Amino acid sequence: MQFGAVLQTNPPASRTVQLARLAEAHGFSHVWTFDSHLLWQEPYVIHSAILAETRRIKVGPFVTNPATRDWTVTASVFATLNEMYGNRTVCGIGRGDSAVRVTNGAPTTLKTLRESIHVIRELANSRSVQHNGATLRFPWSTGSELEVWVAAYGPLALKLTGEVADGFILQLADVDITEWMIASVRKAAADAGRDPDSITICVAAPAYVTDGTEAGLAHAREQSRWFGGMVGNHVADIVAKYGEGSAVPSALTDYIRARESYDYNEHGRAGNTHTAFVPDEIVDRFCVLGTAGEHIAKLERLRALGVDQFAVYLQHDNKEETLRQYGETVIPDLRDAVTAKS
């Protein structure tokens, strides 16, 4: 299993770069950043700085969208970074959430998402593509390589992911829901004639290592409760589209009945006042909380389902310690467990 660190590009940018360097030093393979240009600093500028100050780690948005950025410009950014730093980028993309909603916009259609994935991937892999009635290619780009990973929750988005994505991003760490969603993506891939195992599975959630006390766990829950609110925005869209009796697991849909509103100006922030409706049970299920041993146990279960990467949301007050605990205990123990089994 690989590990990613998910950061917000809050000022100073040097802080984000510092955390990325620390993640690499602790054995993380990826650094991801939010992409909401009004709420946080421009991620791609900071990606360039991260790549310049690291040697191995891959960098990408978690996630971008087809609405707020021209697709050809997005592809050009990745192709340029790859030329500068040697194919160390990955594109996480979805229909759009905070980046579009904060401007009173709406997520794009799945048709638009599908088209954007094709255009971005072809151009950023130094290939030509048909777009808007023209044949486009970057004449300066050779040998660029980019995978496009799709963030999805609903049945049709999961189907699209299986049909076209190089990777699947699932933003929650509930074992039961993860099993259902991975199966949905893999079935769609098989139905489309693709190898289901060729799709990289990435589960992302807040991770907070505690000291084993009830007080420590309670604090970790409060630092992570915002995540249930963020996931609830996507779930609310699913319920509005498919109804509560859809194929989506009830564990994912039931808790949003108490949801009243959401302020995107507090998006992704510990202490978000609009996430009080999220119960402890959901925080525990969606996140990875507890002692290092409890983290390892849950990640073992996720890996058994086929999860290839766990991406750690670091939107809490314990960033460096979380990276240290993962680097010194969680990552080595999981690696040793795989070695022992083989």
CSV table of C-alpha atoms in Angstrom, one decimal:
chain,number,residue,atom,x,y,z
A,1,MET,CA,0.0,0.0,0.0
A,2,GLN,CA,1.2,3.5,-0.9
A,3,PHE,CA,0.4,6.6,1.2
A,4,GLY,CA,-0.5,10.1,0.2
A,5,ALA,CA,-0.7,13.3,2.2
A,6,VAL,CA,-3.6,15.7,1.4
A,7,LEU,CA,-2.8,19.3,2.1
A,8,GLN,CA,-4.6,22.7,1.9
A,9,THR,CA,-2.7,25.4,0.2
A,10,ASN,CA,-3.1,27.9,3.1
A,11,PRO,CA,-0.5,30.7,3.3
A,12,PRO,CA,2.4,30.7,3.8
A,13,ALA,CA,3.0,28.5,0.8
A,14,SER,CA,6.4,27.6,2.3
A,15,ARG,CA,4.5,25.7,5.0
A,16,THR,CA,2.8,23.5,2.4
A,17,VAL,CA,6.2,22.8,0.8
A,18,GLN,CA,7.7,22.0,4.2
A,19,LEU,CA,4.9,19.5,4.9
A,20,ALA,CA,5.4,17.9,1.5
A,21,ARG,CA,9.1,17.5,2.2
A,22,LEU,CA,8.3,16.0,5.5
A,23,ALA,CA,5.8,13.6,3.9
A,24,GLU,CA,8.5,12.4,1.5
A,25,ALA,CA,11.0,11.9,4.3
A,26,HIS,CA,8.5,9.7,6.1
A,27,GLY,CA,7.9,7.4,3.1
A,28,PHE,CA,4.8,8.9,1.6
A,29,SER,CA,4.6,8.4,-2.2
A,30,HIS,CA,2.1,11.2,-3.1
A,31,VAL,CA,1.3,14.8,-2.0
A,32,TRP,CA,-2.1,16.0,-2.9
A,33,THR,CA,-3.7,19.5,-2.5
A,34,PHE,CA,-7.2,20.9,-2.6
A,35,ASP,CA,-8.0,22.9,-5.7
A,36,SER,CA,-10.4,25.7,-4.8
A,37,HIS,CA,-8.9,28.9,-6.1
A,38,LEU,CA,-11.0,31.3,-4.0
A,39,LEU,CA,-10.7,29.4,-0.7
A,40,TRP,CA,-7.0,28.6,-0.9
A,41,GLN,CA,-3.8,29.6,-2.8
A,42,GLU,CA,-3.3,28.5,-6.4
A,43,PRO,CA,-2.2,24.8,-6.1
A,44,TYR,CA,-0.2,24.4,-9.4
A,45,VAL,CA,2.2,27.2,-8.5
A,46,ILE,CA,2.9,25.4,-5.2
A,47,HIS,CA,3.1,22.0,-6.9
A,48,SER,CA,6.0,23.4,-8.9
A,49,ALA,CA,7.8,24.4,-5.7
A,50,ILE,CA,7.1,21.0,-4.1
A,51,LEU,CA,8.5,19.2,-7.0
A,52,ALA,CA,11.6,21.4,-7.0
A,53,GLU,CA,12.3,20.6,-3.4
A,54,THR,CA,11.6,16.9,-3.4
A,55,ARG,CA,13.0,14.0,-5.5
A,56,ARG,CA,10.6,11.1,-5.5
A,57,ILE,CA,7.1,12.2,-4.5
A,58,LYS,CA,4.3,12.6,-7.0
A,59,VAL,CA,2.0,15.6,-6.8
A,60,GLY,CA,-1.5,16.4,-8.0
A,61,PRO,CA,-4.9,18.1,-7.2
A,62,PHE,CA,-7.4,16.4,-4.9
A,63,VAL,CA,-9.4,17.2,-6.9
A,64,THR,CA,-9.6,19.6,-9.8
A,65,ASN,CA,-12.8,19.9,-12.0
A,66,PRO,CA,-13.7,20.6,-15.6
A,67,ALA,CA,-15.6,23.8,-14.8
A,68,THR,CA,-13.2,26.3,-13.3
A,69,ARG,CA,-10.2,25.6,-15.5
A,70,ASP,CA,-9.9,25.2,-19.3
A,71,TRP,CA,-9.2,21.6,-20.0
A,72,THR,CA,-6.3,22.4,-22.4
A,73,VAL,CA,-4.7,24.7,-19.8
A,74,THR,CA,-5.0,22.0,-17.2
A,75,ALA,CA,-3.3,19.5,-19.5
A,76,SER,CA,-0.6,22.1,-20.3
A,77,VAL,CA,0.2,22.5,-16.6
A,78,PHE,CA,0.8,18.8,-16.1
A,79,ALA,CA,2.8,18.4,-19.3
A,80,THR,CA,5.0,21.3,-18.3
A,81,LEU,CA,5.5,20.0,-14.8
A,82,ASN,CA,6.4,16.6,-16.2
A,83,GLU,CA,9.0,18.1,-18.5
A,84,MET,CA,10.5,20.1,-15.7
A,85,TYR,CA,10.5,17.4,-13.0
A,86,GLY,CA,10.2,14.0,-14.8
A,87,ASN,CA,6.7,12.6,-14.9
A,88,ARG,CA,5.9,13.1,-11.2
A,89,THR,CA,2.3,14.4,-11.5
A,90,VAL,CA,-1.1,12.8,-11.3
A,91,CYS,CA,-4.5,14.4,-12.0
A,92,GLY,CA,-7.3,13.8,-9.5
A,93,ILE,CA,-10.5,15.1,-11.0
A,94,GLY,CA,-14.3,15.2,-10.2
A,95,ARG,CA,-17.4,17.0,-11.1
A,96,GLY,CA,-16.6,19.9,-8.8
A,97,ASP,CA,-17.5,20.8,-5.2
A,98,SER,CA,-16.1,23.7,-3.3
A,99,ALA,CA,-14.4,25.3,-6.3
A,100,VAL,CA,-17.7,25.7,-8.1
A,101,ARG,CA,-20.2,26.0,-5.2
A,102,VAL,CA,-18.4,28.9,-3.6
A,103,THR,CA,-19.3,30.9,-6.7
A,104,ASN,CA,-22.9,29.7,-6.7
A,105,GLY,CA,-22.1,27.3,-9.5
A,106,ALA,CA,-22.9,23.6,-9.8
A,107,PRO,CA,-21.0,20.5,-10.5
A,108,THR,CA,-20.6,19.6,-14.1
A,109,THR,CA,-22.4,16.8,-15.8
A,110,LEU,CA,-20.9,13.3,-16.1
A,111,LYS,CA,-20.8,13.8,-19.9
A,112,THR,CA,-18.6,16.9,-19.4
A,113,LEU,CA,-16.4,15.1,-16.9
A,114,ARG,CA,-15.9,12.2,-19.3
A,115,GLU,CA,-15.0,14.5,-22.2
A,116,SER,CA,-12.6,16.5,-20.0
A,117,ILE,CA,-10.8,13.4,-18.8
A,118,HIS,CA,-10.1,12.3,-22.4
A,119,VAL,CA,-8.8,15.7,-23.5
A,120,ILE,CA,-6.6,16.2,-20.5
A,121,ARG,CA,-5.2,12.7,-20.6
A,122,GLU,CA,-4.4,12.7,-24.3
A,123,LEU,CA,-2.7,16.1,-24.3
A,124,ALA,CA,-0.8,15.5,-21.1
A,125,ASN,CA,0.5,12.2,-22.5
A,126,SER,CA,2.0,14.0,-25.5
A,127,ARG,CA,-0.7,12.8,-27.8
A,128,SER,CA,-3.1,14.6,-30.2
A,129,VAL,CA,-6.8,14.9,-29.5
A,130,GLN,CA,-10.0,16.1,-31.2
A,131,HIS,CA,-11.6,19.0,-29.2
A,132,ASN,CA,-14.0,21.7,-30.3
A,133,GLY,CA,-13.7,20.6,-33.9
A,134,ALA,CA,-9.9,20.9,-34.0
A,135,THR,CA,-7.0,18.5,-33.7
A,136,LEU,CA,-4.9,19.7,-30.8
A,137,ARG,CA,-1.4,18.7,-29.6
A,138,PHE,CA,1.4,20.3,-27.6
A,139,PRO,CA,4.2,20.5,-30.2
A,140,TRP,CA,6.7,21.1,-27.4
A,141,SER,CA,5.7,18.0,-25.3
A,142,THR,CA,7.4,14.6,-25.7
A,143,GLY,CA,7.3,11.7,-23.3
A,144,SER,CA,4.9,13.3,-20.8
A,145,GLU,CA,3.0,10.7,-18.8
A,146,LEU,CA,-0.1,11.4,-16.7
A,147,GLU,CA,-2.7,9.2,-15.1
A,148,VAL,CA,-6.2,10.6,-14.4
A,149,TRP,CA,-7.9,9.4,-11.2
A,150,VAL,CA,-11.6,10.1,-10.8
A,151,ALA,CA,-13.3,11.0,-7.5
A,152,ALA,CA,-16.8,9.5,-7.3
A,153,TYR,CA,-19.6,8.4,-5.0
A,154,GLY,CA,-22.9,7.9,-6.9
A,155,PRO,CA,-23.8,4.9,-9.1
A,156,LEU,CA,-23.3,6.7,-12.5
A,157,ALA,CA,-20.1,8.4,-11.4
A,158,LEU,CA,-18.7,5.0,-10.2
A,159,LYS,CA,-19.7,3.5,-13.6
A,160,LEU,CA,-17.9,6.3,-15.4
A,161,THR,CA,-14.8,5.7,-13.2
A,162,GLY,CA,-14.7,2.0,-14.1
A,163,GLU,CA,-15.1,2.8,-17.8
A,164,VAL,CA,-12.4,5.5,-18.2
A,165,ALA,CA,-10.3,6.2,-15.1
A,166,ASP,CA,-6.8,5.2,-14.4
A,167,GLY,CA,-7.6,5.5,-10.7
A,168,PHE,CA,-10.5,5.7,-8.4
A,169,ILE,CA,-10.5,8.3,-5.5
A,170,LEU,CA,-12.9,7.5,-2.7
A,171,GLN,CA,-13.1,10.2,0.0
A,172,LEU,CA,-14.0,8.1,3.0
A,173,ALA,CA,-12.5,5.1,4.8
A,174,ASP,CA,-15.6,3.2,5.9
A,175,VAL,CA,-14.8,-0.5,5.2
A,176,ASP,CA,-18.3,-1.6,4.2
A,177,ILE,CA,-18.9,1.3,1.8
A,178,THR,CA,-15.5,1.0,0.3
A,179,GLU,CA,-16.1,-2.7,-0.5
A,180,TRP,CA,-19.4,-1.8,-2.3
A,181,MET,CA,-17.8,1.1,-4.2
A,182,ILE,CA,-14.8,-0.8,-5.3
A,183,ALA,CA,-17.0,-3.7,-6.5
A,184,SER,CA,-19.1,-1.1,-8.5
A,185,VAL,CA,-16.0,0.4,-10.2
A,186,ARG,CA,-14.6,-3.0,-11.0
A,187,LYS,CA,-17.8,-4.3,-12.4
A,188,ALA,CA,-18.1,-1.3,-14.7
A,189,ALA,CA,-14.5,-1.8,-15.8
A,190,ALA,CA,-15.1,-5.4,-16.6
A,191,ASP,CA,-18.4,-4.6,-18.5
A,192,ALA,CA,-16.4,-2.1,-20.6
A,193,GLY,CA,-13.8,-4.7,-21.5
A,194,ARG,CA,-11.1,-3.3,-19.2
A,195,ASP,CA,-9.0,-5.1,-16.7
A,196,PRO,CA,-10.6,-4.2,-13.3
A,197,ASP,CA,-7.3,-4.6,-11.5
A,198,SER,CA,-5.6,-2.0,-13.7
A,199,ILE,CA,-7.5,0.8,-11.9
A,200,THR,CA,-5.6,2.1,-8.9
A,201,ILE,CA,-7.8,2.4,-5.8
A,202,CYS,CA,-7.2,5.3,-3.5
A,203,VAL,CA,-9.1,5.8,-0.2
A,204,ALA,CA,-8.7,9.2,1.4
A,205,ALA,CA,-9.8,10.3,4.9
A,206,PRO,CA,-8.6,12.2,7.9
A,207,ALA,CA,-6.1,10.2,10.0
A,208,TYR,CA,-5.4,11.2,13.6
A,209,VAL,CA,-3.2,9.1,15.8
A,210,THR,CA,-4.2,9.3,19.5
A,211,ASP,CA,-2.7,8.2,22.8
A,212,GLY,CA,-5.3,5.6,23.5
A,213,THR,CA,-7.3,7.6,26.0
A,214,GLU,CA,-11.0,8.5,25.6
A,215,ALA,CA,-10.1,12.2,25.8
A,216,GLY,CA,-7.6,11.8,23.0
A,217,LEU,CA,-10.2,10.0,20.8
A,218,ALA,CA,-12.8,12.7,21.6
A,219,HIS,CA,-10.4,15.4,20.5
A,220,ALA,CA,-9.5,13.5,17.3
A,221,ARG,CA,-13.2,13.2,16.5
A,222,GLU,CA,-13.7,17.0,16.9
A,223,GLN,CA,-10.7,17.7,14.7
A,224,SER,CA,-12.1,15.4,12.0
A,225,ARG,CA,-15.9,16.0,12.2
A,226,TRP,CA,-15.6,18.5,9.3
A,227,PHE,CA,-15.0,15.5,7.0
A,228,GLY,CA,-18.5,14.1,7.5
A,229,GLY,CA,-19.9,17.4,6.5
A,230,MET,CA,-17.8,17.5,3.3
A,231,VAL,CA,-18.9,14.0,2.4
A,232,GLY,CA,-22.5,15.0,3.2
A,233,ASN,CA,-22.5,17.5,0.4
A,234,HIS,CA,-21.9,14.8,-2.1
A,235,VAL,CA,-24.3,12.4,-0.4
A,236,ALA,CA,-27.0,15.1,-0.5
A,237,ASP,CA,-26.6,15.3,-4.3
A,238,ILE,CA,-26.9,11.6,-4.6
A,239,VAL,CA,-30.0,11.4,-2.5
A,240,ALA,CA,-31.6,14.3,-4.5
A,241,LYS,CA,-30.9,12.4,-7.7
A,242,TYR,CA,-31.6,8.8,-6.8
A,243,GLY,CA,-33.7,9.0,-3.6
A,244,GLU,CA,-33.1,7.3,-0.3
A,245,GLY,CA,-34.0,3.9,-1.7
A,246,SER,CA,-31.2,3.9,-4.2
A,247,ALA,CA,-28.4,1.3,-4.5
A,248,VAL,CA,-26.1,3.6,-2.4
A,249,PRO,CA,-25.5,2.0,1.1
A,250,SER,CA,-27.8,3.3,3.8
A,251,ALA,CA,-24.8,3.9,6.0
A,252,LEU,CA,-23.7,6.6,3.6
A,253,THR,CA,-27.1,8.3,3.2
A,254,ASP,CA,-28.9,8.0,6.6
A,255,TYR,CA,-26.9,10.5,8.6
A,256,ILE,CA,-27.5,13.5,6.3
A,257,ARG,CA,-31.2,13.7,7.3
A,258,ALA,CA,-30.1,16.0,10.1
A,259,ARG,CA,-28.1,18.2,7.7
A,260,GLU,CA,-29.6,21.7,7.5
A,261,SER,CA,-27.0,23.9,5.7
A,262,TYR,CA,-23.3,24.1,4.8
A,263,ASP,CA,-21.0,27.2,4.6
A,264,TYR,CA,-18.3,26.6,2.0
A,265,ASN,CA,-16.2,29.4,3.6
A,266,GLU,CA,-15.6,26.8,6.4
A,267,HIS,CA,-15.0,24.0,3.9
A,268,GLY,CA,-12.4,21.5,5.0
A,269,ARG,CA,-11.8,23.2,8.3
A,270,ALA,CA,-11.5,21.6,11.7
A,271,GLY,CA,-14.2,23.2,14.0
A,272,ASN,CA,-16.6,23.8,11.1
A,273,THR,CA,-19.8,25.0,12.7
A,274,HIS,CA,-22.0,23.5,10.0
A,275,THR,CA,-21.0,19.9,10.8
A,276,ALA,CA,-22.6,19.4,14.2
A,277,PHE,CA,-25.1,17.0,12.6
A,278,VAL,CA,-22.3,14.5,12.0
A,279,PRO,CA,-22.5,11.8,14.7
A,280,ASP,CA,-19.5,10.2,16.3
A,281,GLU,CA,-20.3,6.9,14.6
A,282,ILE,CA,-19.9,8.5,11.2
A,283,VAL,CA,-16.7,10.2,12.2
A,284,ASP,CA,-15.3,6.8,13.4
A,285,ARG,CA,-16.4,5.0,10.3
A,286,PHE,CA,-15.4,7.6,7.7
A,287,CYS,CA,-12.0,8.5,9.3
A,288,VAL,CA,-9.0,6.6,10.7
A,289,LEU,CA,-8.7,7.4,14.3
A,290,GLY,CA,-7.1,5.9,17.4
A,291,THR,CA,-3.7,4.5,18.3
A,292,ALA,CA,-1.2,3.6,15.6
A,293,GLY,CA,-2.1,-0.1,16.1
A,294,GLU,CA,-5.8,0.7,15.4
A,295,HIS,CA,-4.8,2.6,12.2
A,296,ILE,CA,-2.8,-0.4,11.1
A,297,ALA,CA,-5.7,-2.8,11.7
A,298,LYS,CA,-8.2,-0.7,9.7
A,299,LEU,CA,-5.7,-0.1,6.9
A,300,GLU,CA,-5.1,-3.9,6.7
A,301,ARG,CA,-8.9,-4.4,6.2
A,302,LEU,CA,-8.9,-1.7,3.5
A,303,ARG,CA,-5.9,-3.2,1.8
A,304,ALA,CA,-7.6,-6.6,1.7
A,305,LEU,CA,-10.4,-5.0,-0.3
A,306,GLY,CA,-7.9,-3.9,-2.9
A,307,VAL,CA,-7.0,-0.4,-1.8
A,308,ASP,CA,-3.7,0.6,-3.3
A,309,GLN,CA,-3.2,3.9,-1.6
A,310,PHE,CA,-4.4,5.6,1.6
A,311,ALA,CA,-4.3,9.4,1.3
A,312,VAL,CA,-4.2,11.1,4.7
A,313,TYR,CA,-6.2,14.3,5.1
A,314,LEU,CA,-4.1,16.6,7.3
A,315,GLN,CA,-6.7,19.2,8.1
A,316,HIS,CA,-6.2,19.1,11.8
A,317,ASP,CA,-3.9,20.3,14.6
A,318,ASN,CA,-1.6,17.2,14.6
A,319,LYS,CA,0.0,17.3,11.1
A,320,GLU,CA,3.7,16.7,11.9
A,321,GLU,CA,3.0,14.0,14.6
A,322,THR,CA,0.6,12.2,12.2
A,323,LEU,CA,3.3,12.1,9.5
A,324,ARG,CA,5.9,10.9,12.1
A,325,GLN,CA,3.7,8.2,13.4
A,326,TYR,CA,3.0,7.0,9.9
A,327,GLY,CA,6.6,7.2,8.9
A,328,GLU,CA,8.0,5.4,12.0
A,329,THR,CA,5.2,2.9,12.7
A,330,VAL,CA,2.2,2.6,10.4
A,331,ILE,CA,4.0,2.4,7.0
A,332,PRO,CA,6.8,0.1,8.2
A,333,ASP,CA,4.4,-2.3,10.0
A,334,LEU,CA,2.2,-2.6,6.9
A,335,ARG,CA,5.2,-3.1,4.7
A,336,ASP,CA,6.6,-5.8,7.0
A,337,ALA,CA,3.2,-7.5,7.1
A,338,VAL,CA,3.2,-7.8,3.3
A,339,THR,CA,6.8,-9.1,3.3
A,340,ALA,CA,5.9,-11.7,6.0
A,341,LYS,CA,2.9,-13.0,4.0
A,342,SER,CA,5.0,-13.3,0.8
